[in-house]
mmCIF file with all atom_site columns, C-alpha atoms and ligand atoms in Angstrom:
data_model
loop_
_atom_site.group_PDB
_atom_site.id
_atom_site.type_symbol
_atom_site.label_atom_id
_atom_site.label_alt_id
_atom_site.label_comp_id
_atom_site.label_asym_id
_atom_site.label_entity_id
_atom_site.label_seq_id
_atom_site.pdbx_PDB_ins_code
_atom_site.Cartn_x
_atom_site.Cartn_y
_atom_site.Cartn_z
_atom_site.occupancy
_atom_site.B_iso_or_equiv
_atom_site.pdbx_formal_charge
_atom_site.auth_seq_id
_atom_site.auth_comp_id
_atom_site.auth_asym_id
_atom_site.auth_atom_id
_atom_site.pdbx_PDB_model_num
ATOM   1   C  CA  . MET A 1 1   ? 191.460 34.604  65.613 1.00 54.00 ? 1   MET A CA  1
ATOM   2   C  CA  . SER A 1 2   ? 191.026 37.111  62.774 1.00 64.00 ? 2   SER A CA  1
ATOM   3   C  CA  . ARG A 1 3   ? 191.472 36.005  59.226 1.00 66.00 ? 3   ARG A CA  1
ATOM   4   C  CA  . ILE A 1 4   ? 194.709 38.011  58.872 1.00 62.00 ? 4   ILE A CA  1
ATOM   5   C  CA  . THR A 1 5   ? 196.198 36.546  62.068 1.00 63.00 ? 5   THR A CA  1
ATOM   6   C  CA  . LEU A 1 6   ? 195.276 33.082  60.870 1.00 61.00 ? 6   LEU A CA  1
ATOM   7   C  CA  . ARG A 1 7   ? 196.975 33.692  57.502 1.00 67.00 ? 7   ARG A CA  1
ATOM   8   C  CA  . LEU A 1 8   ? 200.081 35.007  59.216 1.00 58.00 ? 8   LEU A CA  1
ATOM   9   C  CA  . PHE A 1 9   ? 200.145 31.982  61.516 1.00 58.00 ? 9   PHE A CA  1
ATOM   10  C  CA  . THR A 1 10  ? 199.844 29.599  58.573 1.00 60.00 ? 10  THR A CA  1
ATOM   11  C  CA  . LEU A 1 11  ? 202.610 31.460  56.749 1.00 54.00 ? 11  LEU A CA  1
ATOM   12  C  CA  . VAL A 1 12  ? 205.000 31.217  59.721 1.00 54.00 ? 12  VAL A CA  1
ATOM   13  C  CA  . LEU A 1 13  ? 204.231 27.524  60.196 1.00 55.00 ? 13  LEU A CA  1
ATOM   14  C  CA  . GLY A 1 14  ? 204.821 26.923  56.486 1.00 56.00 ? 14  GLY A CA  1
ATOM   15  C  CA  . CYS A 1 15  ? 208.218 28.668  56.600 1.00 49.00 ? 15  CYS A CA  1
ATOM   16  C  CA  . VAL A 1 16  ? 209.344 26.637  59.622 1.00 53.00 ? 16  VAL A CA  1
ATOM   17  C  CA  . GLY A 1 17  ? 208.243 23.464  57.831 1.00 55.00 ? 17  GLY A CA  1
ATOM   18  C  CA  . ILE A 1 18  ? 210.107 24.337  54.647 1.00 52.00 ? 18  ILE A CA  1
ATOM   19  C  CA  . SER A 1 19  ? 213.342 25.345  56.387 1.00 55.00 ? 19  SER A CA  1
ATOM   20  C  CA  . SER A 1 20  ? 213.526 22.205  58.593 1.00 59.00 ? 20  SER A CA  1
ATOM   21  C  CA  . CYS A 1 21  ? 212.690 20.098  55.549 1.00 60.00 ? 21  CYS A CA  1
ATOM   22  C  CA  . ASN A 1 22  ? 215.512 21.750  53.608 1.00 69.00 ? 22  ASN A CA  1
ATOM   23  C  CA  . SER A 1 23  ? 218.074 21.198  56.380 1.00 74.00 ? 23  SER A CA  1
ATOM   24  C  CA  . ALA A 1 24  ? 217.084 17.514  56.660 1.00 76.00 ? 24  ALA A CA  1
ATOM   25  C  CA  . LYS A 1 25  ? 217.489 17.212  52.895 1.00 74.00 ? 25  LYS A CA  1
ATOM   26  C  CA  . SER A 1 26  ? 220.894 18.886  52.869 1.00 91.00 ? 26  SER A CA  1
ATOM   27  C  CA  . TYR A 1 27  ? 222.036 16.667  55.804 1.00 90.00 ? 27  TYR A CA  1
ATOM   28  C  CA  . GLU A 1 28  ? 220.998 13.572  53.870 1.00 93.00 ? 28  GLU A CA  1
ATOM   29  C  CA  . ALA A 1 29  ? 222.695 14.856  50.720 1.00 94.00 ? 29  ALA A CA  1
ATOM   30  C  CA  . GLU A 1 30  ? 225.918 15.546  52.633 1.00 95.00 ? 30  GLU A CA  1
ATOM   31  C  CA  . SER A 1 31  ? 225.927 12.069  54.281 1.00 96.00 ? 31  SER A CA  1
ATOM   32  C  CA  . ALA A 1 32  ? 225.314 10.454  50.890 1.00 96.00 ? 32  ALA A CA  1
ATOM   33  C  CA  . ARG A 1 33  ? 228.163 12.512  49.394 1.00 96.00 ? 33  ARG A CA  1
ATOM   34  C  CA  . ILE A 1 34  ? 230.626 11.503  52.150 1.00 97.00 ? 34  ILE A CA  1
ATOM   35  C  CA  . ARG A 1 35  ? 229.540 7.855   52.049 1.00 97.00 ? 35  ARG A CA  1
ATOM   36  C  CA  . ALA A 1 36  ? 230.102 7.812   48.270 1.00 97.00 ? 36  ALA A CA  1
ATOM   37  C  CA  . LYS A 1 37  ? 233.528 9.427   48.780 1.00 97.00 ? 37  LYS A CA  1
ATOM   38  C  CA  . LEU A 1 38  ? 234.410 6.664   51.295 1.00 98.00 ? 38  LEU A CA  1
ATOM   39  C  CA  . ASP A 1 39  ? 233.114 3.894   49.020 1.00 97.00 ? 39  ASP A CA  1
ATOM   40  C  CA  . ALA A 1 40  ? 235.290 5.202   46.171 1.00 98.00 ? 40  ALA A CA  1
ATOM   41  C  CA  . ILE A 1 41  ? 238.526 4.753   48.178 1.00 97.00 ? 41  ILE A CA  1
ATOM   42  C  CA  . PRO A 1 42  ? 240.119 1.320   47.530 1.00 96.00 ? 42  PRO A CA  1
ATOM   43  C  CA  . LEU A 1 43  ? 240.439 -0.850  50.677 1.00 93.00 ? 43  LEU A CA  1
ATOM   44  C  CA  . ASP A 1 44  ? 244.241 -0.766  50.505 1.00 92.00 ? 44  ASP A CA  1
ATOM   45  C  CA  . GLU A 1 45  ? 244.314 3.043   50.632 1.00 95.00 ? 45  GLU A CA  1
ATOM   46  C  CA  . LYS A 1 46  ? 244.160 5.185   53.773 1.00 96.00 ? 46  LYS A CA  1
ATOM   47  C  CA  . VAL A 1 47  ? 241.045 7.164   54.660 1.00 97.00 ? 47  VAL A CA  1
ATOM   48  C  CA  . GLN A 1 48  ? 241.617 10.664  55.989 1.00 97.00 ? 48  GLN A CA  1
ATOM   49  C  CA  . PHE A 1 49  ? 238.334 12.297  56.907 1.00 98.00 ? 49  PHE A CA  1
ATOM   50  C  CA  . THR A 1 50  ? 237.822 15.210  59.279 1.00 97.00 ? 50  THR A CA  1
ATOM   51  C  CA  . ASN A 1 51  ? 235.685 14.657  62.374 1.00 96.00 ? 51  ASN A CA  1
ATOM   52  C  CA  . ASP A 1 52  ? 233.070 16.903  60.780 1.00 95.00 ? 52  ASP A CA  1
ATOM   53  C  CA  . GLU A 1 53  ? 232.889 14.487  57.861 1.00 97.00 ? 53  GLU A CA  1
ATOM   54  C  CA  . TRP A 1 54  ? 232.721 11.415  60.142 1.00 98.00 ? 54  TRP A CA  1
ATOM   55  C  CA  . LYS A 1 55  ? 229.799 13.008  62.011 1.00 97.00 ? 55  LYS A CA  1
ATOM   56  C  CA  . TYR A 1 56  ? 227.691 12.744  58.867 1.00 97.00 ? 56  TYR A CA  1
ATOM   57  C  CA  . ILE A 1 57  ? 228.119 8.993   58.473 1.00 97.00 ? 57  ILE A CA  1
ATOM   58  C  CA  . LEU A 1 58  ? 228.472 7.665   62.045 1.00 97.00 ? 58  LEU A CA  1
ATOM   59  C  CA  . THR A 1 59  ? 225.815 7.314   64.737 1.00 97.00 ? 59  THR A CA  1
ATOM   60  C  CA  . SER A 1 60  ? 226.423 9.382   67.879 1.00 97.00 ? 60  SER A CA  1
ATOM   61  C  CA  . LEU A 1 61  ? 227.623 6.296   69.816 1.00 97.00 ? 61  LEU A CA  1
ATOM   62  C  CA  . GLN A 1 62  ? 229.955 5.275   66.970 1.00 98.00 ? 62  GLN A CA  1
ATOM   63  C  CA  . TYR A 1 63  ? 231.302 8.830   66.845 1.00 98.00 ? 63  TYR A CA  1
ATOM   64  C  CA  . TYR A 1 64  ? 231.830 8.906   70.632 1.00 98.00 ? 64  TYR A CA  1
ATOM   65  C  CA  . VAL A 1 65  ? 233.872 5.661   70.588 1.00 98.00 ? 65  VAL A CA  1
ATOM   66  C  CA  . LEU A 1 66  ? 235.622 5.838   67.192 1.00 98.00 ? 66  LEU A CA  1
ATOM   67  C  CA  . ARG A 1 67  ? 236.416 9.560   67.052 1.00 98.00 ? 67  ARG A CA  1
ATOM   68  C  CA  . ARG A 1 68  ? 236.378 10.652  70.720 1.00 97.00 ? 68  ARG A CA  1
ATOM   69  C  CA  . LYS A 1 69  ? 238.074 7.493   72.132 1.00 96.00 ? 69  LYS A CA  1
ATOM   70  C  CA  . GLY A 1 70  ? 235.040 6.575   74.214 1.00 96.00 ? 70  GLY A CA  1
ATOM   71  C  CA  . THR A 1 71  ? 234.361 3.149   75.741 1.00 96.00 ? 71  THR A CA  1
ATOM   72  C  CA  . GLU A 1 72  ? 231.039 1.333   75.675 1.00 96.00 ? 72  GLU A CA  1
ATOM   73  C  CA  . LEU A 1 73  ? 229.616 -0.620  78.611 1.00 96.00 ? 73  LEU A CA  1
ATOM   74  C  CA  . PRO A 1 74  ? 230.746 -4.237  79.157 1.00 97.00 ? 74  PRO A CA  1
ATOM   75  C  CA  . PHE A 1 75  ? 228.164 -7.036  78.721 1.00 97.00 ? 75  PHE A CA  1
ATOM   76  C  CA  . ALA A 1 76  ? 225.779 -4.507  77.113 1.00 95.00 ? 76  ALA A CA  1
ATOM   77  C  CA  . ASN A 1 77  ? 227.214 -4.427  73.607 1.00 96.00 ? 77  ASN A CA  1
ATOM   78  C  CA  . ALA A 1 78  ? 226.565 -6.309  70.386 1.00 97.00 ? 78  ALA A CA  1
ATOM   79  C  CA  . TYR A 1 79  ? 229.487 -8.739  70.074 1.00 98.00 ? 79  TYR A CA  1
ATOM   80  C  CA  . TRP A 1 80  ? 230.875 -9.607  73.520 1.00 96.00 ? 80  TRP A CA  1
ATOM   81  C  CA  . HIS A 1 81  ? 229.156 -13.024 73.340 1.00 95.00 ? 81  HIS A CA  1
ATOM   82  C  CA  . THR A 1 82  ? 229.162 -13.613 69.563 1.00 94.00 ? 82  THR A CA  1
ATOM   83  C  CA  . HIS A 1 83  ? 230.543 -17.010 68.497 1.00 94.00 ? 83  HIS A CA  1
ATOM   84  C  CA  . GLU A 1 84  ? 229.614 -17.110 64.807 1.00 96.00 ? 84  GLU A CA  1
ATOM   85  C  CA  . ASN A 1 85  ? 232.164 -17.504 62.011 1.00 97.00 ? 85  ASN A CA  1
ATOM   86  C  CA  . GLY A 1 86  ? 233.026 -14.364 60.118 1.00 97.00 ? 86  GLY A CA  1
ATOM   87  C  CA  . THR A 1 87  ? 235.070 -11.191 60.000 1.00 97.00 ? 87  THR A CA  1
ATOM   88  C  CA  . TYR A 1 88  ? 234.934 -8.072  62.143 1.00 98.00 ? 88  TYR A CA  1
ATOM   89  C  CA  . ILE A 1 89  ? 235.489 -4.942  60.070 1.00 97.00 ? 89  ILE A CA  1
ATOM   90  C  CA  . CYS A 1 90  ? 235.992 -1.299  61.110 1.00 98.00 ? 90  CYS A CA  1
ATOM   91  C  CA  . ALA A 1 91  ? 232.576 0.321   61.647 1.00 98.00 ? 91  ALA A CA  1
ATOM   92  C  CA  . ALA A 1 92  ? 233.934 3.596   60.272 1.00 98.00 ? 92  ALA A CA  1
ATOM   93  C  CA  . CYS A 1 93  ? 235.809 2.601   57.111 1.00 97.00 ? 93  CYS A CA  1
ATOM   94  C  CA  . GLY A 1 94  ? 235.128 -1.120  56.519 1.00 97.00 ? 94  GLY A CA  1
ATOM   95  C  CA  . ASN A 1 95  ? 238.760 -2.265  56.934 1.00 96.00 ? 95  ASN A CA  1
ATOM   96  C  CA  . PRO A 1 96  ? 238.869 -5.998  57.895 1.00 96.00 ? 96  PRO A CA  1
ATOM   97  C  CA  . LEU A 1 97  ? 240.274 -6.116  61.458 1.00 97.00 ? 97  LEU A CA  1
ATOM   98  C  CA  . PHE A 1 98  ? 239.709 -9.433  63.218 1.00 97.00 ? 98  PHE A CA  1
ATOM   99  C  CA  . SER A 1 99  ? 238.682 -12.975 62.287 1.00 97.00 ? 99  SER A CA  1
ATOM   100 C  CA  . SER A 1 100 ? 236.248 -14.860 64.509 1.00 97.00 ? 100 SER A CA  1
ATOM   101 C  CA  . GLU A 1 101 ? 238.969 -17.557 64.658 1.00 97.00 ? 101 GLU A CA  1
ATOM   102 C  CA  . ALA A 1 102 ? 241.021 -15.301 66.937 1.00 97.00 ? 102 ALA A CA  1
ATOM   103 C  CA  . LYS A 1 103 ? 238.049 -14.373 69.172 1.00 98.00 ? 103 LYS A CA  1
ATOM   104 C  CA  . TYR A 1 104 ? 237.847 -15.819 72.660 1.00 97.00 ? 104 TYR A CA  1
ATOM   105 C  CA  . ASP A 1 105 ? 235.835 -15.315 75.815 1.00 97.00 ? 105 ASP A CA  1
ATOM   106 C  CA  . SER A 1 106 ? 237.962 -13.093 78.044 1.00 97.00 ? 106 SER A CA  1
ATOM   107 C  CA  . GLY A 1 107 ? 235.230 -12.721 80.687 1.00 97.00 ? 107 GLY A CA  1
ATOM   108 C  CA  . THR A 1 108 ? 235.501 -8.920  80.448 1.00 97.00 ? 108 THR A CA  1
ATOM   109 C  CA  . GLY A 1 109 ? 232.196 -8.310  78.638 1.00 97.00 ? 109 GLY A CA  1
ATOM   110 C  CA  . TRP A 1 110 ? 233.917 -6.818  75.588 1.00 98.00 ? 110 TRP A CA  1
ATOM   111 C  CA  . PRO A 1 111 ? 234.726 -8.661  72.334 1.00 98.00 ? 111 PRO A CA  1
ATOM   112 C  CA  . SER A 1 112 ? 238.289 -9.939  72.741 1.00 98.00 ? 112 SER A CA  1
ATOM   113 C  CA  . PHE A 1 113 ? 240.765 -11.297 70.211 1.00 97.00 ? 113 PHE A CA  1
ATOM   114 C  CA  . TRP A 1 114 ? 244.275 -12.700 70.533 1.00 96.00 ? 114 TRP A CA  1
ATOM   115 C  CA  . GLN A 1 115 ? 245.437 -11.295 67.191 1.00 95.00 ? 115 GLN A CA  1
ATOM   116 C  CA  . PRO A 1 116 ? 244.344 -8.945  64.404 1.00 95.00 ? 116 PRO A CA  1
ATOM   117 C  CA  . ILE A 1 117 ? 243.511 -10.324 60.954 1.00 94.00 ? 117 ILE A CA  1
ATOM   118 C  CA  . GLY A 1 118 ? 246.796 -9.183  59.391 1.00 81.00 ? 118 GLY A CA  1
ATOM   119 C  CA  . GLY A 1 119 ? 249.883 -7.202  60.275 1.00 69.00 ? 119 GLY A CA  1
ATOM   120 C  CA  . GLU A 1 120 ? 248.522 -4.014  58.738 1.00 78.00 ? 120 GLU A CA  1
ATOM   121 C  CA  . ALA A 1 121 ? 244.964 -4.093  60.107 1.00 84.00 ? 121 ALA A CA  1
ATOM   122 C  CA  . VAL A 1 122 ? 245.432 -2.188  63.355 1.00 86.00 ? 122 VAL A CA  1
ATOM   123 C  CA  . LYS A 1 123 ? 247.972 0.099   64.973 1.00 86.00 ? 123 LYS A CA  1
ATOM   124 C  CA  . ALA A 1 124 ? 249.035 0.114   68.606 1.00 80.00 ? 124 ALA A CA  1
ATOM   125 C  CA  . ALA A 1 125 ? 249.893 3.451   70.195 1.00 78.00 ? 125 ALA A CA  1
ATOM   126 C  CA  . SER A 1 126 ? 251.723 4.155   73.436 1.00 64.00 ? 126 SER A CA  1
ATOM   127 C  CA  . HIS A 1 127 ? 250.416 2.978   76.813 1.00 63.00 ? 127 HIS A CA  1
ATOM   128 C  CA  . SER A 1 128 ? 247.257 4.705   77.973 1.00 59.00 ? 128 SER A CA  1
ATOM   129 C  CA  . SER A 1 129 ? 245.654 5.318   81.352 1.00 60.00 ? 129 SER A CA  1
ATOM   130 C  CA  . PHE A 1 130 ? 243.856 1.950   80.946 1.00 62.00 ? 130 PHE A CA  1
ATOM   131 C  CA  . GLY A 1 131 ? 247.177 0.150   81.384 1.00 72.00 ? 131 GLY A CA  1
ATOM   132 C  CA  . GLY A 1 132 ? 247.103 -1.196  77.823 1.00 86.00 ? 132 GLY A CA  1
ATOM   133 C  CA  . SER A 1 133 ? 248.048 0.381   74.510 1.00 93.00 ? 133 SER A CA  1
ATOM   134 C  CA  . GLU A 1 134 ? 245.457 2.144   72.439 1.00 94.00 ? 134 GLU A CA  1
ATOM   135 C  CA  . ILE A 1 135 ? 244.447 0.331   69.245 1.00 95.00 ? 135 ILE A CA  1
ATOM   136 C  CA  . THR A 1 136 ? 243.364 2.250   66.173 1.00 96.00 ? 136 THR A CA  1
ATOM   137 C  CA  . CYS A 1 137 ? 242.294 1.195   62.684 1.00 97.00 ? 137 CYS A CA  1
ATOM   138 C  CA  . ALA A 1 138 ? 245.388 1.342   60.468 1.00 95.00 ? 138 ALA A CA  1
ATOM   139 C  CA  . ARG A 1 139 ? 243.302 2.553   57.522 1.00 96.00 ? 139 ARG A CA  1
ATOM   140 C  CA  . CYS A 1 140 ? 241.239 5.395   58.990 1.00 97.00 ? 140 CYS A CA  1
ATOM   141 C  CA  . GLY A 1 141 ? 242.864 6.084   62.380 1.00 96.00 ? 141 GLY A CA  1
ATOM   142 C  CA  . SER A 1 142 ? 239.641 5.548   64.337 1.00 97.00 ? 142 SER A CA  1
ATOM   143 C  CA  . HIS A 1 143 ? 239.861 4.393   67.963 1.00 97.00 ? 143 HIS A CA  1
ATOM   144 C  CA  . LEU A 1 144 ? 238.890 0.733   68.429 1.00 97.00 ? 144 LEU A CA  1
ATOM   145 C  CA  . GLY A 1 145 ? 239.934 -0.264  71.957 1.00 96.00 ? 145 GLY A CA  1
ATOM   146 C  CA  . HIS A 1 146 ? 243.106 -1.361  73.777 1.00 95.00 ? 146 HIS A CA  1
ATOM   147 C  CA  . VAL A 1 147 ? 245.570 -4.245  73.761 1.00 94.00 ? 147 VAL A CA  1
ATOM   148 C  CA  . PHE A 1 148 ? 246.817 -5.872  76.981 1.00 94.00 ? 148 PHE A CA  1
ATOM   149 C  CA  . ASP A 1 149 ? 249.458 -8.520  77.587 1.00 93.00 ? 149 ASP A CA  1
ATOM   150 C  CA  . ASP A 1 150 ? 247.254 -10.945 79.568 1.00 95.00 ? 150 ASP A CA  1
ATOM   151 C  CA  . GLY A 1 151 ? 245.766 -12.810 76.580 1.00 96.00 ? 151 GLY A CA  1
ATOM   152 C  CA  . PRO A 1 152 ? 245.863 -16.539 75.726 1.00 97.00 ? 152 PRO A CA  1
ATOM   153 C  CA  . LYS A 1 153 ? 248.480 -18.429 73.711 1.00 95.00 ? 153 LYS A CA  1
ATOM   154 C  CA  . PRO A 1 154 ? 249.960 -18.240 71.131 1.00 95.00 ? 154 PRO A CA  1
ATOM   155 C  CA  . THR A 1 155 ? 250.337 -14.425 71.267 1.00 94.00 ? 155 THR A CA  1
ATOM   156 C  CA  . GLY A 1 156 ? 249.614 -13.766 74.951 1.00 95.00 ? 156 GLY A CA  1
ATOM   157 C  CA  . LEU A 1 157 ? 247.751 -10.636 73.827 1.00 95.00 ? 157 LEU A CA  1
ATOM   158 C  CA  . ARG A 1 158 ? 244.201 -9.491  74.536 1.00 96.00 ? 158 ARG A CA  1
ATOM   159 C  CA  . TYR A 1 159 ? 242.750 -7.071  72.014 1.00 96.00 ? 159 TYR A CA  1
ATOM   160 C  CA  . CYS A 1 160 ? 239.859 -5.617  73.989 1.00 97.00 ? 160 CYS A CA  1
ATOM   161 C  CA  . MET A 1 161 ? 237.549 -3.974  71.454 1.00 98.00 ? 161 MET A CA  1
ATOM   162 C  CA  . ASN A 1 162 ? 234.386 -1.899  71.495 1.00 98.00 ? 162 ASN A CA  1
ATOM   163 C  CA  . SER A 1 163 ? 231.536 -3.643  69.649 1.00 98.00 ? 163 SER A CA  1
ATOM   164 C  CA  . VAL A 1 164 ? 230.286 -0.331  68.293 1.00 98.00 ? 164 VAL A CA  1
ATOM   165 C  CA  . ALA A 1 165 ? 233.660 0.224   66.601 1.00 98.00 ? 165 ALA A CA  1
ATOM   166 C  CA  . LEU A 1 166 ? 233.195 -3.071  64.703 1.00 98.00 ? 166 LEU A CA  1
ATOM   167 C  CA  . LYS A 1 167 ? 230.780 -4.521  62.191 1.00 98.00 ? 167 LYS A CA  1
ATOM   168 C  CA  . PHE A 1 168 ? 230.427 -8.292  62.015 1.00 98.00 ? 168 PHE A CA  1
ATOM   169 C  CA  . VAL A 1 169 ? 230.285 -9.803  58.549 1.00 97.00 ? 169 VAL A CA  1
ATOM   170 C  CA  . LYS A 1 170 ? 229.072 -13.408 58.782 1.00 96.00 ? 170 LYS A CA  1
ATOM   171 C  CA  . ALA A 1 171 ? 230.984 -15.991 56.747 1.00 92.00 ? 171 ALA A CA  1
ATOM   172 C  CA  . PRO A 1 172 ? 228.861 -17.591 53.985 1.00 88.00 ? 172 PRO A CA  1
ATOM   173 C  CA  . ALA A 1 173 ? 227.384 -20.980 55.013 1.00 81.00 ? 173 ALA A CA  1
ATOM   174 C  CA  . LYS A 1 174 ? 229.480 -23.921 53.792 1.00 71.00 ? 174 LYS A CA  1
HETATM 175 FE FE1 . FE  B 2 .   ? 238.780 2.195   59.918 1.00 97.24 ? 1   FE  B FE1 1
#
């Protein structure tokens, strides 16, 4: 390799390095900006982000379930068998959704609850192809799972949720 070719090669490599470094930096800056925007919204106010904005702060699996109404695999998710005391919040916006007190083992392989944490936590939409009604977060509109009418007493409801749409916040030890 001649000296000039070598210099040219080094120059090209350097440019590629700088441009990919810059795009990684701007991606990080944009995610930090959107996360800060989300953190600044009080919990009792709605969150209205575009899917492009959500993409910056959600993992690809979270985005697939929460924003594209995807469903994760049963028995191969974080919370289907969790029995600890605490609160399940929306993985997108942090809205408290379900208490562990309303969690039960439905045998389906998905985290299941017989009621949401409060009347305003989630929204039920019309019946879907799953046979249940779609459940979304009342604060940010993200897809969480479905509700069916074969749950235990006292409500008779089964809120069948995707673990990846939730974040478990453990209750402090008493
Ligand atoms: Fe939410």
